Amino acid sequence: MSVQPIQQIENKKMSNDDDESWLRVKARLRAEVGDDVFSSWFARMDLEQLSDGVVRLSVPTRFLKSWIQSHYAERVLACWQAEQDQVGRIELIVRSAVLKTTMQPKPKAELIGASSEGARGFGNGVGAGRPMSAGDPGVHEALGGSPLDARLTFDSFVVGRSNTLAQAAARQVAAARRGDPVMFNPLYIHAGVGLGKTHLLQAITWAGNAANERKVLYLTAEKFMYGFVSALRTQTALAFKEALRGIGVLVIDDLQFLQGKSTQAEFCHTLNALIDAGRQVVIASDRPPSELESLDDRVRSRLAGGLVVEMGTLGEELRLEILKARVNTARSHTPGFDVPLPVLTYIAKTVTHNGRDLEGALNRLLAHNKLTGQSVTLEMAEREVRDLIRPQEPKRVKIEDIQRVVARQYNVSRSDLLSSRRTANVVRPRQVAMYLAKTLTLRSLPEIGRRFGGRDHTTVLHAVRKIEGLVGNDMALAEEIEILKRQLQE
Ligand code: ADP
Ligand code: MG
């Protein structure tokens, strides 16, 4: 095994003995973790200093540093202690940070400029010995980019009140050029099913890649899991990292499906590495970061630290516009197809649920028209879309929604509501939330107690009675509760 040349750094105090020890430590590590893991993570690790029982090791990127720190720190320490028992601590540093004492981080150097020497010996060719270029198909191979739908572009995305902000932010991301300062990172878009998240994310991907400025990679959370996990399993973690270097914008759809502790740790590292390197990250999910229950607090706060935008339900006007746009597209393939405005208005009024149902409704009319040659009439529409019309049943209120809305109203966090804190500014909102949970949902008292941080049902009962008693006398509170109810039911 050859020794990596050690960087010349001032104030490095090392004896030959230390170098010898380092060689043996590396041999130990290699024996413990295996050749592949060793060359993925440790090949570019250098010994910088050993003094007063502290071993200072350097790696070329922050990503490597945090990965080793969280996955291998103890093992590295143990290997050192087996060599020199006075070693008490390991310190990991990023090499460029040692060489340049400037305080200004140089984000670009982190992911792009990192040397590729460690990639030698990786037989799969992905990123071996050269930095990835933006258009390199290896990037997609290594990461398994998810397939894109050619119809989901900005041009076909109709903007209305509920999605103006999300669309503007998405356009901004897609138009940004290499090296532009990143305005909000990550961009986190959340909305219910069928409200245009995937459409917007794929639009970013198409537009960004067409501009050929920054490579945009679109992945579903499942693909992300599969890409990373399989990269690790096949021991091409380094190739994976090389591939990540080629990406300017990472787009992850349906983050709520990200499962499993280790996947989340990997996601956290990737997120941090990309954001720290000034790369844009865009995420869509069916819920806000605060409600991604299974995610680590740190990841959640990192996600909430960028721009979080919600897209609301599609209003009737927006539905009508979407339908018109769809008809126009359909007409370009099927020239004879036409849907009279009253029919479109009827569908926009009655098919209220989401964009997918709108598309389904039109597809049926189109199919009917094509198969029978009959032109589209209101009668046909009524018959064809009947099962897509949902009765205007009162909205089902969820306990999470209650907690979210109440927390927002009283300016406390949702975790405050679930916590055991007993300060007045938390106790009252918590009681209000429990009261609403009892009156607006069909959940039992024990169930509500459980959803409020594991409280006893008697606590819930007490809260409900308390608020019931108060609203009779306290007009302001009664009004607050009315407003909350309306927000939850609209
Ligand atoms: P989500 O990912 O949020 O579940 P999608 O992006 O898959 O929803 O949207 C569902 C369908 O509705 C798609 O066919 C999409 O093109 C359409 N759609 C949703 N919002 C819009 C919009 N603002 N303009 C045009 N089409 C939309
Ligand atoms: Mg989607």
PDB file of N, CA, C and O in Angstrom, residues 235-303:
ATOM      1  N   GLN A 235     -21.007  -0.485  -3.438  1.00  0.00           N
ATOM      2  CA  GLN A 235     -19.709   0.092  -3.085  1.00  0.00           C
ATOM      3  C   GLN A 235     -19.242   1.138  -4.085  1.00  0.00           C
ATOM      4  O   GLN A 235     -18.075   1.270  -4.357  1.00  0.00           O
ATOM      5  N   THR A 236     -20.167   1.858  -4.632  1.00  0.00           N
ATOM      6  CA  THR A 236     -19.740   2.930  -5.523  1.00  0.00           C
ATOM      7  C   THR A 236     -20.111   4.272  -4.919  1.00  0.00           C
ATOM      8  O   THR A 236     -20.480   5.196  -5.610  1.00  0.00           O
ATOM      9  N   ALA A 237     -20.010   4.341  -3.619  1.00  0.00           N
ATOM     10  CA  ALA A 237     -20.375   5.585  -2.948  1.00  0.00           C
ATOM     11  C   ALA A 237     -19.584   6.762  -3.514  1.00  0.00           C
ATOM     12  O   ALA A 237     -20.105   7.856  -3.656  1.00  0.00           O
ATOM     13  N   LEU A 238     -18.369   6.492  -3.841  1.00  0.00           N
ATOM     14  CA  LEU A 238     -17.551   7.581  -4.359  1.00  0.00           C
ATOM     15  C   LEU A 238     -18.061   8.036  -5.721  1.00  0.00           C
ATOM     16  O   LEU A 238     -18.144   9.226  -6.008  1.00  0.00           O
ATOM     17  N   ALA A 239     -18.440   7.053  -6.525  1.00  0.00           N
ATOM     18  CA  ALA A 239     -19.003   7.390  -7.831  1.00  0.00           C
ATOM     19  C   ALA A 239     -20.262   8.225  -7.651  1.00  0.00           C
ATOM     20  O   ALA A 239     -20.508   9.178  -8.380  1.00  0.00           O
ATOM     21  N   PHE A 240     -21.013   7.863  -6.652  1.00  0.00           N
ATOM     22  CA  PHE A 240     -22.236   8.598  -6.375  1.00  0.00           C
ATOM     23  C   PHE A 240     -21.918  10.046  -6.023  1.00  0.00           C
ATOM     24  O   PHE A 240     -22.533  10.982  -6.500  1.00  0.00           O
ATOM     25  N   LYS A 241     -20.907  10.197  -5.202  1.00  0.00           N
ATOM     26  CA  LYS A 241     -20.528  11.561  -4.810  1.00  0.00           C
ATOM     27  C   LYS A 241     -19.990  12.343  -5.995  1.00  0.00           C
ATOM     28  O   LYS A 241     -20.252  13.526  -6.155  1.00  0.00           O
ATOM     29  N   GLU A 242     -19.232  11.631  -6.812  1.00  0.00           N
ATOM     30  CA  GLU A 242     -18.727  12.282  -8.027  1.00  0.00           C
ATOM     31  C   GLU A 242     -19.911  12.762  -8.858  1.00  0.00           C
ATOM     32  O   GLU A 242     -19.895  13.850  -9.417  1.00  0.00           O
ATOM     33  N   ALA A 243     -20.911  11.911  -8.935  1.00  0.00           N
ATOM     34  CA  ALA A 243     -22.073  12.265  -9.736  1.00  0.00           C
ATOM     35  C   ALA A 243     -22.783  13.484  -9.155  1.00  0.00           C
ATOM     36  O   ALA A 243     -23.197  14.380  -9.880  1.00  0.00           O
ATOM     37  N   LEU A 244     -22.886  13.497  -7.848  1.00  0.00           N
ATOM     38  CA  LEU A 244     -23.534  14.645  -7.209  1.00  0.00           C
ATOM     39  C   LEU A 244     -22.820  15.946  -7.547  1.00  0.00           C
ATOM     40  O   LEU A 244     -23.430  16.994  -7.643  1.00  0.00           O
ATOM     41  N   ARG A 245     -21.530  15.854  -7.724  1.00  0.00           N
ATOM     42  CA  ARG A 245     -20.756  17.059  -8.039  1.00  0.00           C
ATOM     43  C   ARG A 245     -21.202  17.712  -9.335  1.00  0.00           C
ATOM     44  O   ARG A 245     -21.024  18.885  -9.529  1.00  0.00           O
ATOM     45  N   GLY A 246     -21.738  16.888 -10.235  1.00  0.00           N
ATOM     46  CA  GLY A 246     -22.133  17.438 -11.528  1.00  0.00           C
ATOM     47  C   GLY A 246     -23.482  18.148 -11.492  1.00  0.00           C
ATOM     48  O   GLY A 246     -23.910  18.707 -12.485  1.00  0.00           O
ATOM     49  N   ILE A 247     -24.146  18.106 -10.345  1.00  0.00           N
ATOM     50  CA  ILE A 247     -25.517  18.599 -10.309  1.00  0.00           C
ATOM     51  C   ILE A 247     -25.596  20.032  -9.790  1.00  0.00           C
ATOM     52  O   ILE A 247     -25.031  20.345  -8.756  1.00  0.00           O
ATOM     53  N   GLY A 248     -26.294  20.861 -10.544  1.00  0.00           N
ATOM     54  CA  GLY A 248     -26.496  22.235 -10.100  1.00  0.00           C
ATOM     55  C   GLY A 248     -27.766  22.377  -9.279  1.00  0.00           C
ATOM     56  O   GLY A 248     -27.835  23.157  -8.340  1.00  0.00           O
ATOM     57  N   VAL A 249     -28.775  21.615  -9.671  1.00  0.00           N
ATOM     58  CA  VAL A 249     -30.058  21.688  -8.974  1.00  0.00           C
ATOM     59  C   VAL A 249     -30.543  20.261  -8.732  1.00  0.00           C
ATOM     60  O   VAL A 249     -30.685  19.487  -9.677  1.00  0.00           O
ATOM     61  N   LEU A 250     -30.776  19.928  -7.488  1.00  0.00           N
ATOM     62  CA  LEU A 250     -31.332  18.614  -7.180  1.00  0.00           C
ATOM     63  C   LEU A 250     -32.804  18.787  -6.809  1.00  0.00           C
ATOM     64  O   LEU A 250     -33.143  19.561  -5.921  1.00  0.00           O
ATOM     65  N   VAL A 251     -33.658  18.074  -7.541  1.00  0.00           N
ATOM     66  CA  VAL A 251     -35.097  18.198  -7.336  1.00  0.00           C
ATOM     67  C   VAL A 251     -35.611  16.870  -6.794  1.00  0.00           C
ATOM     68  O   VAL A 251     -35.420  15.833  -7.426  1.00  0.00           O
ATOM     69  N   ILE A 252     -36.230  16.907  -5.643  1.00  0.00           N
ATOM     70  CA  ILE A 252     -36.746  15.660  -5.056  1.00  0.00           C
ATOM     71  C   ILE A 252     -38.256  15.771  -4.853  1.00  0.00           C
ATOM     72  O   ILE A 252     -38.736  16.657  -4.160  1.00  0.00           O
ATOM     73  N   ASP A 253     -38.959  14.848  -5.463  1.00  0.00           N
ATOM     74  CA  ASP A 253     -40.426  14.863  -5.423  1.00  0.00           C
ATOM     75  C   ASP A 253     -40.934  13.885  -4.362  1.00  0.00           C
ATOM     76  O   ASP A 253     -40.308  12.851  -4.114  1.00  0.00           O
ATOM     77  N   ASP A 254     -42.046  14.212  -3.765  1.00  0.00           N
ATOM     78  CA  ASP A 254     -42.709  13.327  -2.804  1.00  0.00           C
ATOM     79  C   ASP A 254     -41.817  12.915  -1.644  1.00  0.00           C
ATOM     80  O   ASP A 254     -41.687  11.726  -1.318  1.00  0.00           O
ATOM     81  N   LEU A 255     -41.248  13.912  -1.032  1.00  0.00           N
ATOM     82  CA  LEU A 255     -40.320  13.639   0.071  1.00  0.00           C
ATOM     83  C   LEU A 255     -40.970  12.846   1.202  1.00  0.00           C
ATOM     84  O   LEU A 255     -40.287  12.163   1.957  1.00  0.00           O
ATOM     85  N   GLN A 256     -42.301  12.941   1.306  1.00  0.00           N
ATOM     86  CA  GLN A 256     -42.958  12.218   2.411  1.00  0.00           C
ATOM     87  C   GLN A 256     -42.721  10.712   2.339  1.00  0.00           C
ATOM     88  O   GLN A 256     -42.911  10.004   3.308  1.00  0.00           O
ATOM     89  N   PHE A 257     -42.275  10.236   1.188  1.00  0.00           N
ATOM     90  CA  PHE A 257     -42.022   8.795   1.071  1.00  0.00           C
ATOM     91  C   PHE A 257     -40.614   8.383   1.499  1.00  0.00           C
ATOM     92  O   PHE A 257     -40.272   7.211   1.451  1.00  0.00           O
ATOM     93  N   LEU A 258     -39.823   9.339   1.869  1.00  0.00           N
ATOM     94  CA  LEU A 258     -38.469   8.995   2.311  1.00  0.00           C
ATOM     95  C   LEU A 258     -38.563   8.224   3.622  1.00  0.00           C
ATOM     96  O   LEU A 258     -39.103   8.724   4.599  1.00  0.00           O
ATOM     97  N   GLN A 259     -38.064   7.023   3.622  1.00  0.00           N
ATOM     98  CA  GLN A 259     -38.241   6.149   4.774  1.00  0.00           C
ATOM     99  C   GLN A 259     -36.923   5.624   5.292  1.00  0.00           C
ATOM    100  O   GLN A 259     -36.001   5.445   4.526  1.00  0.00           O
ATOM    101  N   GLY A 260     -36.899   5.355   6.548  1.00  0.00           N
ATOM    102  CA  GLY A 260     -35.764   4.627   7.098  1.00  0.00           C
ATOM    103  C   GLY A 260     -34.680   5.541   7.630  1.00  0.00           C
ATOM    104  O   GLY A 260     -34.336   6.548   7.032  1.00  0.00           O
ATOM    105  N   LYS A 261     -34.150   5.166   8.762  1.00  0.00           N
ATOM    106  CA  LYS A 261     -33.148   5.991   9.449  1.00  0.00           C
ATOM    107  C   LYS A 261     -31.909   6.241   8.597  1.00  0.00           C
ATOM    108  O   LYS A 261     -31.441   7.367   8.483  1.00  0.00           O
ATOM    109  N   SER A 262     -31.371   5.172   8.016  1.00  0.00           N
ATOM    110  CA  SER A 262     -30.095   5.370   7.332  1.00  0.00           C
ATOM    111  C   SER A 262     -30.301   6.180   6.056  1.00  0.00           C
ATOM    112  O   SER A 262     -29.484   7.035   5.721  1.00  0.00           O
ATOM    113  N   THR A 263     -31.419   5.949   5.377  1.00  0.00           N
ATOM    114  CA  THR A 263     -31.711   6.756   4.188  1.00  0.00           C
ATOM    115  C   THR A 263     -31.801   8.219   4.577  1.00  0.00           C
ATOM    116  O   THR A 263     -31.338   9.100   3.869  1.00  0.00           O
ATOM    117  N   GLN A 264     -32.414   8.465   5.708  1.00  0.00           N
ATOM    118  CA  GLN A 264     -32.572   9.849   6.123  1.00  0.00           C
ATOM    119  C   GLN A 264     -31.242  10.487   6.473  1.00  0.00           C
ATOM    120  O   GLN A 264     -31.021  11.665   6.193  1.00  0.00           O
ATOM    121  N   ALA A 265     -30.362   9.684   7.072  1.00  0.00           N
ATOM    122  CA  ALA A 265     -29.030  10.213   7.362  1.00  0.00           C
ATOM    123  C   ALA A 265     -28.342  10.570   6.049  1.00  0.00           C
ATOM    124  O   ALA A 265     -27.721  11.635   5.916  1.00  0.00           O
ATOM    125  N   GLU A 266     -28.490   9.699   5.065  1.00  0.00           N
ATOM    126  CA  GLU A 266     -27.873   9.956   3.766  1.00  0.00           C
ATOM    127  C   GLU A 266     -28.487  11.187   3.117  1.00  0.00           C
ATOM    128  O   GLU A 266     -27.797  12.022   2.542  1.00  0.00           O
ATOM    129  N   PHE A 267     -29.803  11.295   3.246  1.00  0.00           N
ATOM    130  CA  PHE A 267     -30.478  12.454   2.682  1.00  0.00           C
ATOM    131  C   PHE A 267     -29.968  13.733   3.347  1.00  0.00           C
ATOM    132  O   PHE A 267     -29.665  14.723   2.690  1.00  0.00           O
ATOM    133  N   CYS A 268     -29.837  13.662   4.653  1.00  0.00           N
ATOM    134  CA  CYS A 268     -29.367  14.814   5.417  1.00  0.00           C
ATOM    135  C   CYS A 268     -27.979  15.244   4.948  1.00  0.00           C
ATOM    136  O   CYS A 268     -27.713  16.418   4.724  1.00  0.00           O
ATOM    137  N   HIS A 269     -27.111  14.266   4.751  1.00  0.00           N
ATOM    138  CA  HIS A 269     -25.752  14.595   4.295  1.00  0.00           C
ATOM    139  C   HIS A 269     -25.763  15.204   2.911  1.00  0.00           C
ATOM    140  O   HIS A 269     -25.065  16.177   2.638  1.00  0.00           O
ATOM    141  N   THR A 270     -26.549  14.618   2.042  1.00  0.00           N
ATOM    142  CA  THR A 270     -26.609  15.116   0.674  1.00  0.00           C
ATOM    143  C   THR A 270     -27.132  16.545   0.675  1.00  0.00           C
ATOM    144  O   THR A 270     -26.585  17.429   0.012  1.00  0.00           O
ATOM    145  N   LEU A 271     -28.193  16.731   1.432  1.00  0.00           N
ATOM    146  CA  LEU A 271     -28.802  18.053   1.524  1.00  0.00           C
ATOM    147  C   LEU A 271     -27.778  19.081   2.020  1.00  0.00           C
ATOM    148  O   LEU A 271     -27.586  20.143   1.414  1.00  0.00           O
ATOM    149  N   ASN A 272     -27.121  18.738   3.103  1.00  0.00           N
ATOM    150  CA  ASN A 272     -26.139  19.671   3.649  1.00  0.00           C
ATOM    151  C   ASN A 272     -25.011  19.935   2.683  1.00  0.00           C
ATOM    152  O   ASN A 272     -24.594  21.075   2.487  1.00  0.00           O
ATOM    153  N   ALA A 273     -24.526  18.861   2.075  1.00  0.00           N
ATOM    154  CA  ALA A 273     -23.395  19.019   1.163  1.00  0.00           C
ATOM    155  C   ALA A 273     -23.776  19.925   0.003  1.00  0.00           C
ATOM    156  O   ALA A 273     -23.029  20.831  -0.366  1.00  0.00           O
ATOM    157  N   LEU A 274     -24.944  19.700  -0.558  1.00  0.00           N
ATOM    158  CA  LEU A 274     -25.357  20.499  -1.715  1.00  0.00           C
ATOM    159  C   LEU A 274     -25.606  21.946  -1.321  1.00  0.00           C
ATOM    160  O   LEU A 274     -25.148  22.867  -1.985  1.00  0.00           O
ATOM    161  N   ILE A 275     -26.309  22.130  -0.233  1.00  0.00           N
ATOM    162  CA  ILE A 275     -26.638  23.499   0.165  1.00  0.00           C
ATOM    163  C   ILE A 275     -25.360  24.260   0.542  1.00  0.00           C
ATOM    164  O   ILE A 275     -25.156  25.394   0.128  1.00  0.00           O
ATOM    165  N   ASP A 276     -24.487  23.586   1.283  1.00  0.00           N
ATOM    166  CA  ASP A 276     -23.244  24.256   1.661  1.00  0.00           C
ATOM    167  C   ASP A 276     -22.406  24.601   0.450  1.00  0.00           C
ATOM    168  O   ASP A 276     -21.619  25.535   0.462  1.00  0.00           O
ATOM    169  N   ALA A 277     -22.556  23.818  -0.599  1.00  0.00           N
ATOM    170  CA  ALA A 277     -21.761  24.073  -1.805  1.00  0.00           C
ATOM    171  C   ALA A 277     -22.470  25.056  -2.735  1.00  0.00           C
ATOM    172  O   ALA A 277     -22.052  25.258  -3.863  1.00  0.00           O
ATOM    173  N   GLY A 278     -23.543  25.633  -2.268  1.00  0.00           N
ATOM    174  CA  GLY A 278     -24.228  26.630  -3.080  1.00  0.00           C
ATOM    175  C   GLY A 278     -25.056  26.033  -4.202  1.00  0.00           C
ATOM    176  O   GLY A 278     -25.394  26.707  -5.159  1.00  0.00           O
ATOM    177  N   ARG A 279     -25.393  24.746  -4.083  1.00  0.00           N
ATOM    178  CA  ARG A 279     -26.271  24.135  -5.095  1.00  0.00           C
ATOM    179  C   ARG A 279     -27.706  24.286  -4.641  1.00  0.00           C
ATOM    180  O   ARG A 279     -27.995  24.257  -3.459  1.00  0.00           O
ATOM    181  N   GLN A 280     -28.576  24.401  -5.637  1.00  0.00           N
ATOM    182  CA  GLN A 280     -29.989  24.558  -5.331  1.00  0.00           C
ATOM    183  C   GLN A 280     -30.646  23.210  -5.058  1.00  0.00           C
ATOM    184  O   GLN A 280     -30.396  22.241  -5.780  1.00  0.00           O
ATOM    185  N   VAL A 281     -31.462  23.164  -4.043  1.00  0.00           N
ATOM    186  CA  VAL A 281     -32.254  21.974  -3.777  1.00  0.00           C
ATOM    187  C   VAL A 281     -33.736  22.368  -3.805  1.00  0.00           C
ATOM    188  O   VAL A 281     -34.113  23.397  -3.253  1.00  0.00           O
ATOM    189  N   VAL A 282     -34.530  21.581  -4.509  1.00  0.00           N
ATOM    190  CA  VAL A 282     -35.967  21.840  -4.583  1.00  0.00           C
ATOM    191  C   VAL A 282     -36.691  20.578  -4.118  1.00  0.00           C
ATOM    192  O   VAL A 282     -36.335  19.471  -4.529  1.00  0.00           O
ATOM    193  N   ILE A 283     -37.674  20.764  -3.263  1.00  0.00           N
ATOM    194  CA  ILE A 283     -38.354  19.609  -2.687  1.00  0.00           C
ATOM    195  C   ILE A 283     -39.866  19.792  -2.764  1.00  0.00           C
ATOM    196  O   ILE A 283     -40.362  20.902  -2.578  1.00  0.00           O
ATOM    197  N   ALA A 284     -40.562  18.721  -3.051  1.00  0.00           N
ATOM    198  CA  ALA A 284     -42.020  18.766  -2.952  1.00  0.00           C
ATOM    199  C   ALA A 284     -42.479  17.677  -2.009  1.00  0.00           C
ATOM    200  O   ALA A 284     -41.867  16.606  -1.927  1.00  0.00           O
ATOM    201  N   SER A 285     -43.544  17.971  -1.304  1.00  0.00           N
ATOM    202  CA  SER A 285     -44.077  17.000  -0.365  1.00  0.00           C
ATOM    203  C   SER A 285     -45.553  17.303  -0.157  1.00  0.00           C
ATOM    204  O   SER A 285     -46.015  18.384  -0.499  1.00  0.00           O
ATOM    205  N   ASP A 286     -46.266  16.335   0.390  1.00  0.00           N
ATOM    206  CA  ASP A 286     -47.690  16.588   0.607  1.00  0.00           C
ATOM    207  C   ASP A 286     -47.946  17.273   1.945  1.00  0.00           C
ATOM    208  O   ASP A 286     -49.082  17.469   2.321  1.00  0.00           O
ATOM    209  N   ARG A 287     -46.892  17.598   2.652  1.00  0.00           N
ATOM    210  CA  ARG A 287     -47.079  18.273   3.938  1.00  0.00           C
ATOM    211  C   ARG A 287     -45.894  19.186   4.231  1.00  0.00           C
ATOM    212  O   ARG A 287     -44.828  19.008   3.634  1.00  0.00           O
ATOM    213  N   PRO A 288     -46.070  20.135   5.154  1.00  0.00           N
ATOM    214  CA  PRO A 288     -44.956  21.033   5.474  1.00  0.00           C
ATOM    215  C   PRO A 288     -43.854  20.296   6.234  1.00  0.00           C
ATOM    216  O   PRO A 288     -44.108  19.218   6.792  1.00  0.00           O
ATOM    217  N   PRO A 289     -42.661  20.858   6.269  1.00  0.00           N
ATOM    218  CA  PRO A 289     -41.544  20.183   6.949  1.00  0.00           C
ATOM    219  C   PRO A 289     -41.896  19.807   8.383  1.00  0.00           C
ATOM    220  O   PRO A 289     -41.529  18.730   8.839  1.00  0.00           O
ATOM    221  N   SER A 290     -42.639  20.666   9.062  1.00  0.00           N
ATOM    222  CA  SER A 290     -42.928  20.394  10.471  1.00  0.00           C
ATOM    223  C   SER A 290     -43.747  19.121  10.639  1.00  0.00           C
ATOM    224  O   SER A 290     -43.793  18.560  11.721  1.00  0.00           O
ATOM    225  N   GLU A 291     -44.385  18.658   9.586  1.00  0.00           N
ATOM    226  CA  GLU A 291     -45.214  17.458   9.729  1.00  0.00           C
ATOM    227  C   GLU A 291     -44.612  16.213   9.101  1.00  0.00           C
ATOM    228  O   GLU A 291     -45.268  15.197   8.967  1.00  0.00           O
ATOM    229  N   LEU A 292     -43.360  16.310   8.716  1.00  0.00           N
ATOM    230  CA  LEU A 292     -42.673  15.096   8.256  1.00  0.00           C
ATOM    231  C   LEU A 292     -42.231  14.355   9.507  1.00  0.00           C
ATOM    232  O   LEU A 292     -41.094  14.456   9.947  1.00  0.00           O
ATOM    233  N   GLU A 293     -43.188  13.630  10.064  1.00  0.00           N
ATOM    234  CA  GLU A 293     -43.011  13.081  11.406  1.00  0.00           C
ATOM    235  C   GLU A 293     -41.723  12.290  11.580  1.00  0.00           C
ATOM    236  O   GLU A 293     -41.060  12.372  12.592  1.00  0.00           O
ATOM    237  N   SER A 294     -41.398  11.509  10.581  1.00  0.00           N
ATOM    238  CA  SER A 294     -40.301  10.572  10.809  1.00  0.00           C
ATOM    239  C   SER A 294     -38.941  11.215  10.604  1.00  0.00           C
ATOM    240  O   SER A 294     -37.922  10.589  10.821  1.00  0.00           O
ATOM    241  N   LEU A 295     -38.918  12.468  10.197  1.00  0.00           N
ATOM    242  CA  LEU A 295     -37.605  13.077   9.927  1.00  0.00           C
ATOM    243  C   LEU A 295     -36.973  13.626  11.199  1.00  0.00           C
ATOM    244  O   LEU A 295     -37.624  14.125  12.092  1.00  0.00           O
ATOM    245  N   ASP A 296     -35.692  13.540  11.195  1.00  0.00           N
ATOM    246  CA  ASP A 296     -34.841  14.100  12.216  1.00  0.00           C
ATOM    247  C   ASP A 296     -35.088  15.615  12.366  1.00  0.00           C
ATOM    248  O   ASP A 296     -35.308  16.298  11.384  1.00  0.00           O
ATOM    249  N   ASP A 297     -35.022  16.118  13.586  1.00  0.00           N
ATOM    250  CA  ASP A 297     -35.242  17.553  13.804  1.00  0.00           C
ATOM    251  C   ASP A 297     -34.307  18.441  12.986  1.00  0.00           C
ATOM    252  O   ASP A 297     -34.705  19.482  12.488  1.00  0.00           O
ATOM    253  N   ARG A 298     -33.054  17.997  12.886  1.00  0.00           N
ATOM    254  CA  ARG A 298     -32.084  18.840  12.165  1.00  0.00           C
ATOM    255  C   ARG A 298     -32.450  18.957  10.697  1.00  0.00           C
ATOM    256  O   ARG A 298     -32.368  20.019  10.108  1.00  0.00           O
ATOM    257  N   VAL A 299     -32.865  17.825  10.122  1.00  0.00           N
ATOM    258  CA  VAL A 299     -33.234  17.855   8.708  1.00  0.00           C
ATOM    259  C   VAL A 299     -34.460  18.741   8.535  1.00  0.00           C
ATOM    260  O   VAL A 299     -34.539  19.564   7.634  1.00  0.00           O
ATOM    261  N   ARG A 300     -35.398  18.573   9.448  1.00  0.00           N
ATOM    262  CA  ARG A 300     -36.616  19.340   9.361  1.00  0.00           C
ATOM    263  C   ARG A 300     -36.322  20.832   9.422  1.00  0.00           C
ATOM    264  O   ARG A 300     -36.866  21.617   8.676  1.00  0.00           O
ATOM    265  N   SER A 301     -35.436  21.223  10.319  1.00  0.00           N
ATOM    266  CA  SER A 301     -35.184  22.657  10.429  1.00  0.00           C
ATOM    267  C   SER A 301     -34.386  23.143   9.219  1.00  0.00           C
ATOM    268  O   SER A 301     -34.568  24.269   8.763  1.00  0.00           O
ATOM    269  N   ARG A 302     -33.555  22.275   8.686  1.00  0.00           N
ATOM    270  CA  ARG A 302     -32.843  22.672   7.469  1.00  0.00           C
ATOM    271  C   ARG A 302     -33.842  22.866   6.319  1.00  0.00           C
ATOM    272  O   ARG A 302     -33.730  23.800   5.548  1.00  0.00           O
ATOM    273  N   LEU A 303     -34.803  21.989   6.263  1.00  0.00           N
ATOM    274  CA  LEU A 303     -35.812  22.099   5.203  1.00  0.00           C
ATOM    275  C   LEU A 303     -36.646  23.362   5.373  1.00  0.00           C
ATOM    276  O   LEU A 303     -37.021  24.015   4.411  1.00  0.00           O
TER     277      LEU A 303
END
